[in-house]
C-alpha cells in the first residue's frame, strides 16, 4: 500500500468508529462530520464544510469544573467528569484527552524525580512542572547509543524514579544466553531492595491500569456523544527527547559546542525509538494523528545553522517514517517558529498538521499553505485577559488569513489552562460564525 | 578588543582557556583576566540583543565563563566574582510562587551581572512575602519577576500588590518577564514587561542609571 492508501485506511477506520455505540443518530452524524472536517483540513484536497475548531486545552477542564489540579490527578473519576463536562458544554470539533492529567499516585509510588506536581513541590491548584536537569551525563552518550533500552532501564530509571534506584544493580538483560550463563543475571533479582523496587513496579502497574480504564471510558463515552479526541499517538523530536528529559537544556546546548559528533550520534540512536513510539501509540489508539510537541527548536533557542544541523534532520526522519505508515504527525510548535518556516516546508503535501503559537500566520499560510494544514494561534494572553469580543475579532481575522481555501484548524497558540470560559466559548463559536466554506 | 575578549565573544572555549592560562603564567592579575572575559560576555549579550546570537550561545558563554573561573579560582582566593556583597543588591530577581521555570530568569541575571549590576537571585517558587522580606534586606530598587505559566500570573499580581502596599512605587519598580505582554503587565500591575532578556537589561540600565555598571564585578 502507498502512504496515501494507508492514510485513507486509517482515516476510514477512525471515521467508522466500529467499537463505538453512539448515543443517538445526531451524535453519530456529529462524530462523522467532525472527523471528516479534520480529515479534509489535513489532506488539502478540498476545503471542509467549515474551519474545524480544536482548542489546545491543557488543564482548562480542571479549572472549569472547579476542582484543583491535585484532585484531578488523584481522583480519576473527578477528572473524568471534568473532561466530559468541558467537551459537552463547549462542543469542540476535537478535544485534547485526559492524558494531560496523569495519575498522581503512580508517581508517588515510583517517587518520581523528574517533575514537581500539585502537593509534591507545587501548590494544589497549579500545573505539574518539569525539573530541568542532567539525568544523563555528558560522558554517557556511548552507553545510550550502544543499547538505549539498557540505558533506560539500568541508568535512567534509577535516576528519575527514587523507588527504582535498585535497578542499577541489574545486569544487562542481554547477558542471558545459554544455560550455564543465565543464573548470574538473576542474582540481582534476589536482592531485597531490587525485590522492593519490583513490588513498586507491580503497584504502579495496577495504578496505571486503573487510570487508563477511566481515561479509556471517557474517550469511548465522548466518541459515543459525537466527539473525537484530537490525537491518538504521541512522539517527540529526537533533539527534545535528549534535551528535555535526559541531558537537560543546559546540557544539550553545551553538547552542540563541545561534542557535536556525539550529539549527532545520540540523535540518530533515539530516532528509531521516536518512530516506534509514534506508530505503536497511534495503533493502540486507533487514531491517525500523532501528537508531537516541539520545544527546543523554537526561534531564539537555536541558530538557523544549529536547527538545520541538530534539530530538523532527525525530526524530519520521524515525520517521514510516520507518514510512510499513513499516520499524520501533529506538530505543536510551542513558542516562535517564524525563522523555521522555509526549512520545515520541505515535506510531502497533505500529510502533517503544524500548530503554531507566536508566528505571523499570513506568512505561515504563504510558505506552508500548499504543504501542510496549519493550526493556531489565538494568543494565550488574549484568552486569559481579553474580552470575548476581542477573541472573536482575532478569530475572524485568523480565519480570513489562514483559513483561505481550507487547510486550517482554529485553535489557541499555546496550552489553555486557567482562562475565562467565555473566551474559550467565543473562540469555538467563531469557527461556526465565520468559518463556513460552502 | 583583546584576543581574550574576542575569543570569549566568539565562544571559542579552547582559545579562551589557552589565553587565560598564558596570561596567568605571564603573572597577569587574575581580576584583569576576569574583566577581559566580561568584556567578551558583554559582546555576547549585545549580539543576543541584536538577534545574532541565540539562547544556546548565551548558555555556552556562561559555561565558558564558569570554566575560566575554575581555572582562576586558586588565584582569586577570598575574592567574590560576579556575586553580591554584603547582602545588598540593585535588583532582586525570582520566579513567582508555584512556578519553577528558571531558564529565562537565569539568562537575564547573568546578563545583568555582566553589566555590573548587583543581582540577588531569589530562586524559583518564591512566595510574595519572601520577595518583600528580600526587598527589605537587600535594599534592591528593582524587582524582577519571572513566570511561564498562565496560572502563575495570579501569583505575580499578588506579589506586586503586597509590595505596593508596603513600599512606595518611587522606591521599587517592578519588571516582569516570561510569557508576558502589555495585557499581562497591566493585569498584574508591573511597571514594565519584557519577552527578551536583553530588553530587561536595557530597562534596568535606564531605571538604575549606568553609574552602577562595573562596580559590582569585584
CSV table of C-alpha atoms in Angstrom, one decimal, chain B residues 8-193:
chain,number,residue,atom,x,y,z
B,8,UNK,CA,35.1,34.9,24.5
B,9,UNK,CA,32.8,36.8,22.2
B,10,UNK,CA,33.3,34.1,19.6
B,11,UNK,CA,32.6,31.4,22.1
B,12,UNK,CA,35.9,29.7,21.3
B,13,UNK,CA,36.3,27.8,24.6
B,14,UNK,CA,39.6,26.2,23.7
B,15,UNK,CA,41.2,29.5,22.8
B,16,UNK,CA,39.7,31.3,25.9
B,17,UNK,CA,41.2,28.8,28.3
B,18,UNK,CA,44.5,28.7,26.5
B,19,UNK,CA,44.8,32.5,26.7
B,20,UNK,CA,43.7,32.6,30.3
B,21,UNK,CA,46.5,30.1,31.2
B,22,UNK,CA,49.0,32.0,29.1
B,23,UNK,CA,48.2,35.3,30.9
B,24,UNK,CA,48.3,33.6,34.3
B,25,UNK,CA,51.8,32.3,33.6
B,26,UNK,CA,52.8,35.8,32.5
B,27,UNK,CA,51.9,36.9,36.0
B,28,UNK,CA,48.8,38.9,34.9
B,29,UNK,CA,46.5,40.0,37.7
B,30,UNK,CA,43.6,37.5,37.7
B,31,UNK,CA,41.0,40.2,38.1
B,32,UNK,CA,42.1,41.8,34.9
B,33,UNK,CA,41.7,38.5,33.2
B,34,UNK,CA,38.1,38.3,34.5
B,35,UNK,CA,37.5,41.8,33.3
B,36,UNK,CA,38.6,40.9,29.8
B,37,UNK,CA,36.3,37.9,29.8
B,38,UNK,CA,33.5,40.2,31.0
B,39,UNK,CA,34.0,42.5,28.0
B,40,UNK,CA,33.7,39.4,25.8
B,41,UNK,CA,30.5,38.4,27.6
B,42,UNK,CA,29.1,41.9,27.1
B,43,UNK,CA,29.6,41.4,23.3
B,44,UNK,CA,27.8,38.1,23.6
B,45,UNK,CA,24.9,39.9,25.3
B,46,UNK,CA,24.8,42.6,22.6
B,47,UNK,CA,24.8,40.0,19.8
B,48,UNK,CA,21.9,38.2,21.5
B,49,UNK,CA,20.1,41.5,21.8
B,50,UNK,CA,20.5,42.1,18.0
B,51,UNK,CA,19.3,38.5,17.2
B,52,UNK,CA,22.7,37.4,16.0
B,53,UNK,CA,23.2,35.0,19.0
B,54,UNK,CA,20.7,32.6,20.5
B,55,UNK,CA,19.8,31.0,23.8
B,56,UNK,CA,22.3,28.3,23.0
B,57,UNK,CA,25.1,30.9,22.6
B,58,UNK,CA,24.2,32.5,25.9
B,59,UNK,CA,24.3,29.2,27.7
B,60,UNK,CA,27.6,28.4,26.2
B,61,UNK,CA,29.1,31.7,27.1
B,62,UNK,CA,28.1,31.3,30.7
B,63,UNK,CA,29.6,27.8,30.6
B,64,UNK,CA,33.0,29.1,29.3
B,65,UNK,CA,33.0,31.8,31.9
B,66,UNK,CA,32.5,29.2,34.6
B,67,UNK,CA,35.4,27.3,33.2
B,68,UNK,CA,37.6,30.4,33.3
B,69,UNK,CA,36.6,31.0,37.0
B,70,UNK,CA,37.5,27.4,37.7
B,71,UNK,CA,41.0,27.9,36.3
B,72,UNK,CA,41.4,31.2,38.2
B,73,UNK,CA,39.9,30.1,41.4
B,74,UNK,CA,43.2,29.3,43.2
B,75,UNK,CA,44.4,32.8,42.3
B,76,UNK,CA,41.2,34.5,43.3
B,77,UNK,CA,41.0,33.3,46.9
B,78,UNK,CA,38.8,35.4,49.1
B,79,UNK,CA,37.5,37.5,46.2
B,80,UNK,CA,33.9,37.0,45.1
B,81,UNK,CA,33.4,37.4,41.4
B,82,UNK,CA,30.1,38.4,39.9
B,83,UNK,CA,28.3,37.8,43.1
B,84,UNK,CA,26.6,40.1,45.5
B,85,UNK,CA,28.4,41.5,48.5
B,86,UNK,CA,27.1,42.2,52.0
B,87,UNK,CA,23.6,41.0,51.0
B,88,UNK,CA,22.9,44.3,49.2
B,89,UNK,CA,21.7,44.3,45.7
B,90,UNK,CA,20.4,46.7,43.0
B,91,UNK,CA,18.0,44.1,41.6
B,92,UNK,CA,16.0,41.3,43.3
B,93,UNK,CA,15.0,38.6,40.8
B,94,UNK,CA,12.9,35.5,41.2
B,95,UNK,CA,10.3,33.2,39.7
B,96,UNK,CA,6.9,33.6,41.4
B,97,UNK,CA,5.2,31.2,43.7
B,98,UNK,CA,4.0,28.0,42.1
B,99,UNK,CA,6.3,28.3,39.1
B,100,UNK,CA,9.7,26.5,38.9
B,101,UNK,CA,10.8,27.7,35.4
B,102,UNK,CA,14.2,29.3,35.6
B,103,UNK,CA,16.0,29.4,32.2
B,104,UNK,CA,14.8,32.9,31.3
B,105,UNK,CA,15.5,34.2,34.8
B,106,UNK,CA,19.0,32.8,34.9
B,107,UNK,CA,19.9,34.2,31.5
B,108,UNK,CA,18.6,37.6,32.5
B,109,UNK,CA,20.5,37.5,35.8
B,110,UNK,CA,23.8,36.6,34.1
B,111,UNK,CA,23.4,39.4,31.5
B,112,UNK,CA,22.6,41.9,34.3
B,113,UNK,CA,25.6,40.8,36.3
B,114,UNK,CA,27.8,41.1,33.2
B,115,UNK,CA,26.6,44.7,33.0
B,116,UNK,CA,27.8,45.2,36.6
B,117,UNK,CA,24.5,45.2,38.4
B,118,UNK,CA,24.3,43.5,41.8
B,119,UNK,CA,21.6,41.0,41.4
B,120,UNK,CA,20.1,38.9,44.2
B,121,UNK,CA,18.7,35.6,42.8
B,122,UNK,CA,15.8,34.6,45.0
B,123,UNK,CA,15.4,31.3,43.1
B,124,UNK,CA,12.1,29.8,41.9
B,125,UNK,CA,8.7,29.2,43.5
B,126,UNK,CA,9.2,32.3,45.7
B,127,UNK,CA,6.1,33.3,47.9
B,128,UNK,CA,5.1,37.0,47.9
B,129,UNK,CA,6.1,37.6,51.5
B,130,UNK,CA,9.6,36.2,50.7
B,131,UNK,CA,10.0,38.8,47.9
B,132,UNK,CA,9.0,41.5,50.4
B,133,UNK,CA,11.5,40.3,53.0
B,134,UNK,CA,14.3,40.1,50.5
B,135,UNK,CA,13.5,43.6,49.1
B,136,UNK,CA,14.0,45.0,52.6
B,137,UNK,CA,17.1,43.0,53.3
B,138,UNK,CA,18.8,43.8,50.0
B,139,UNK,CA,17.6,47.3,49.5
B,140,UNK,CA,17.0,46.5,45.8
B,141,UNK,CA,15.3,49.2,43.8
B,142,UNK,CA,14.2,46.9,41.0
B,143,UNK,CA,12.1,43.8,41.5
B,144,UNK,CA,12.2,41.3,38.6
B,145,UNK,CA,9.5,38.7,38.5
B,146,UNK,CA,9.5,35.7,36.1
B,147,UNK,CA,6.7,33.3,35.2
B,148,UNK,CA,6.0,31.0,32.3
B,149,UNK,CA,2.7,29.5,33.3
B,150,UNK,CA,-0.5,31.4,32.7
B,151,UNK,CA,-1.7,30.2,36.1
B,152,UNK,CA,1.3,32.0,37.7
B,153,UNK,CA,0.0,35.4,36.7
B,154,UNK,CA,-2.1,35.5,39.8
B,155,UNK,CA,1.0,34.9,41.9
B,156,UNK,CA,2.7,37.8,40.1
B,157,UNK,CA,-0.3,40.0,40.8
B,158,UNK,CA,-0.4,39.0,44.5
B,159,UNK,CA,3.3,39.7,44.8
B,160,UNK,CA,3.1,43.1,43.3
B,161,UNK,CA,0.0,44.0,45.3
B,162,UNK,CA,1.8,43.1,48.5
B,163,UNK,CA,4.9,45.0,47.6
B,164,UNK,CA,2.9,48.1,46.7
B,165,UNK,CA,1.0,48.0,50.0
B,166,UNK,CA,4.3,48.3,51.9
B,167,UNK,CA,6.8,50.0,49.6
B,168,UNK,CA,6.0,53.1,47.5
B,169,UNK,CA,6.3,53.0,43.8
B,170,UNK,CA,9.1,55.6,43.8
B,171,UNK,CA,11.3,53.2,45.8
B,172,UNK,CA,10.9,49.9,44.0
B,173,UNK,CA,10.0,49.4,40.3
B,174,UNK,CA,8.7,46.1,39.1
B,175,UNK,CA,9.6,44.4,35.8
B,176,UNK,CA,8.1,41.1,34.7
B,177,UNK,CA,9.4,38.6,32.1
B,178,UNK,CA,8.5,35.3,30.6
B,179,UNK,CA,5.3,34.6,28.7
B,180,UNK,CA,4.0,38.1,29.2
B,181,UNK,CA,2.8,41.1,27.2
B,182,UNK,CA,1.2,44.5,27.7
B,183,UNK,CA,-2.1,42.9,28.8
B,184,UNK,CA,-0.4,40.8,31.4
B,185,UNK,CA,1.7,43.7,32.6
B,186,UNK,CA,-1.4,45.8,33.1
B,187,UNK,CA,-3.3,43.0,34.8
B,188,UNK,CA,-0.5,42.2,37.4
B,189,UNK,CA,0.4,45.9,37.9
B,190,UNK,CA,4.0,45.8,36.7
B,191,UNK,CA,5.9,48.9,35.7
B,192,UNK,CA,7.5,47.2,32.7
B,193,UNK,CA,7.2,43.9,30.8
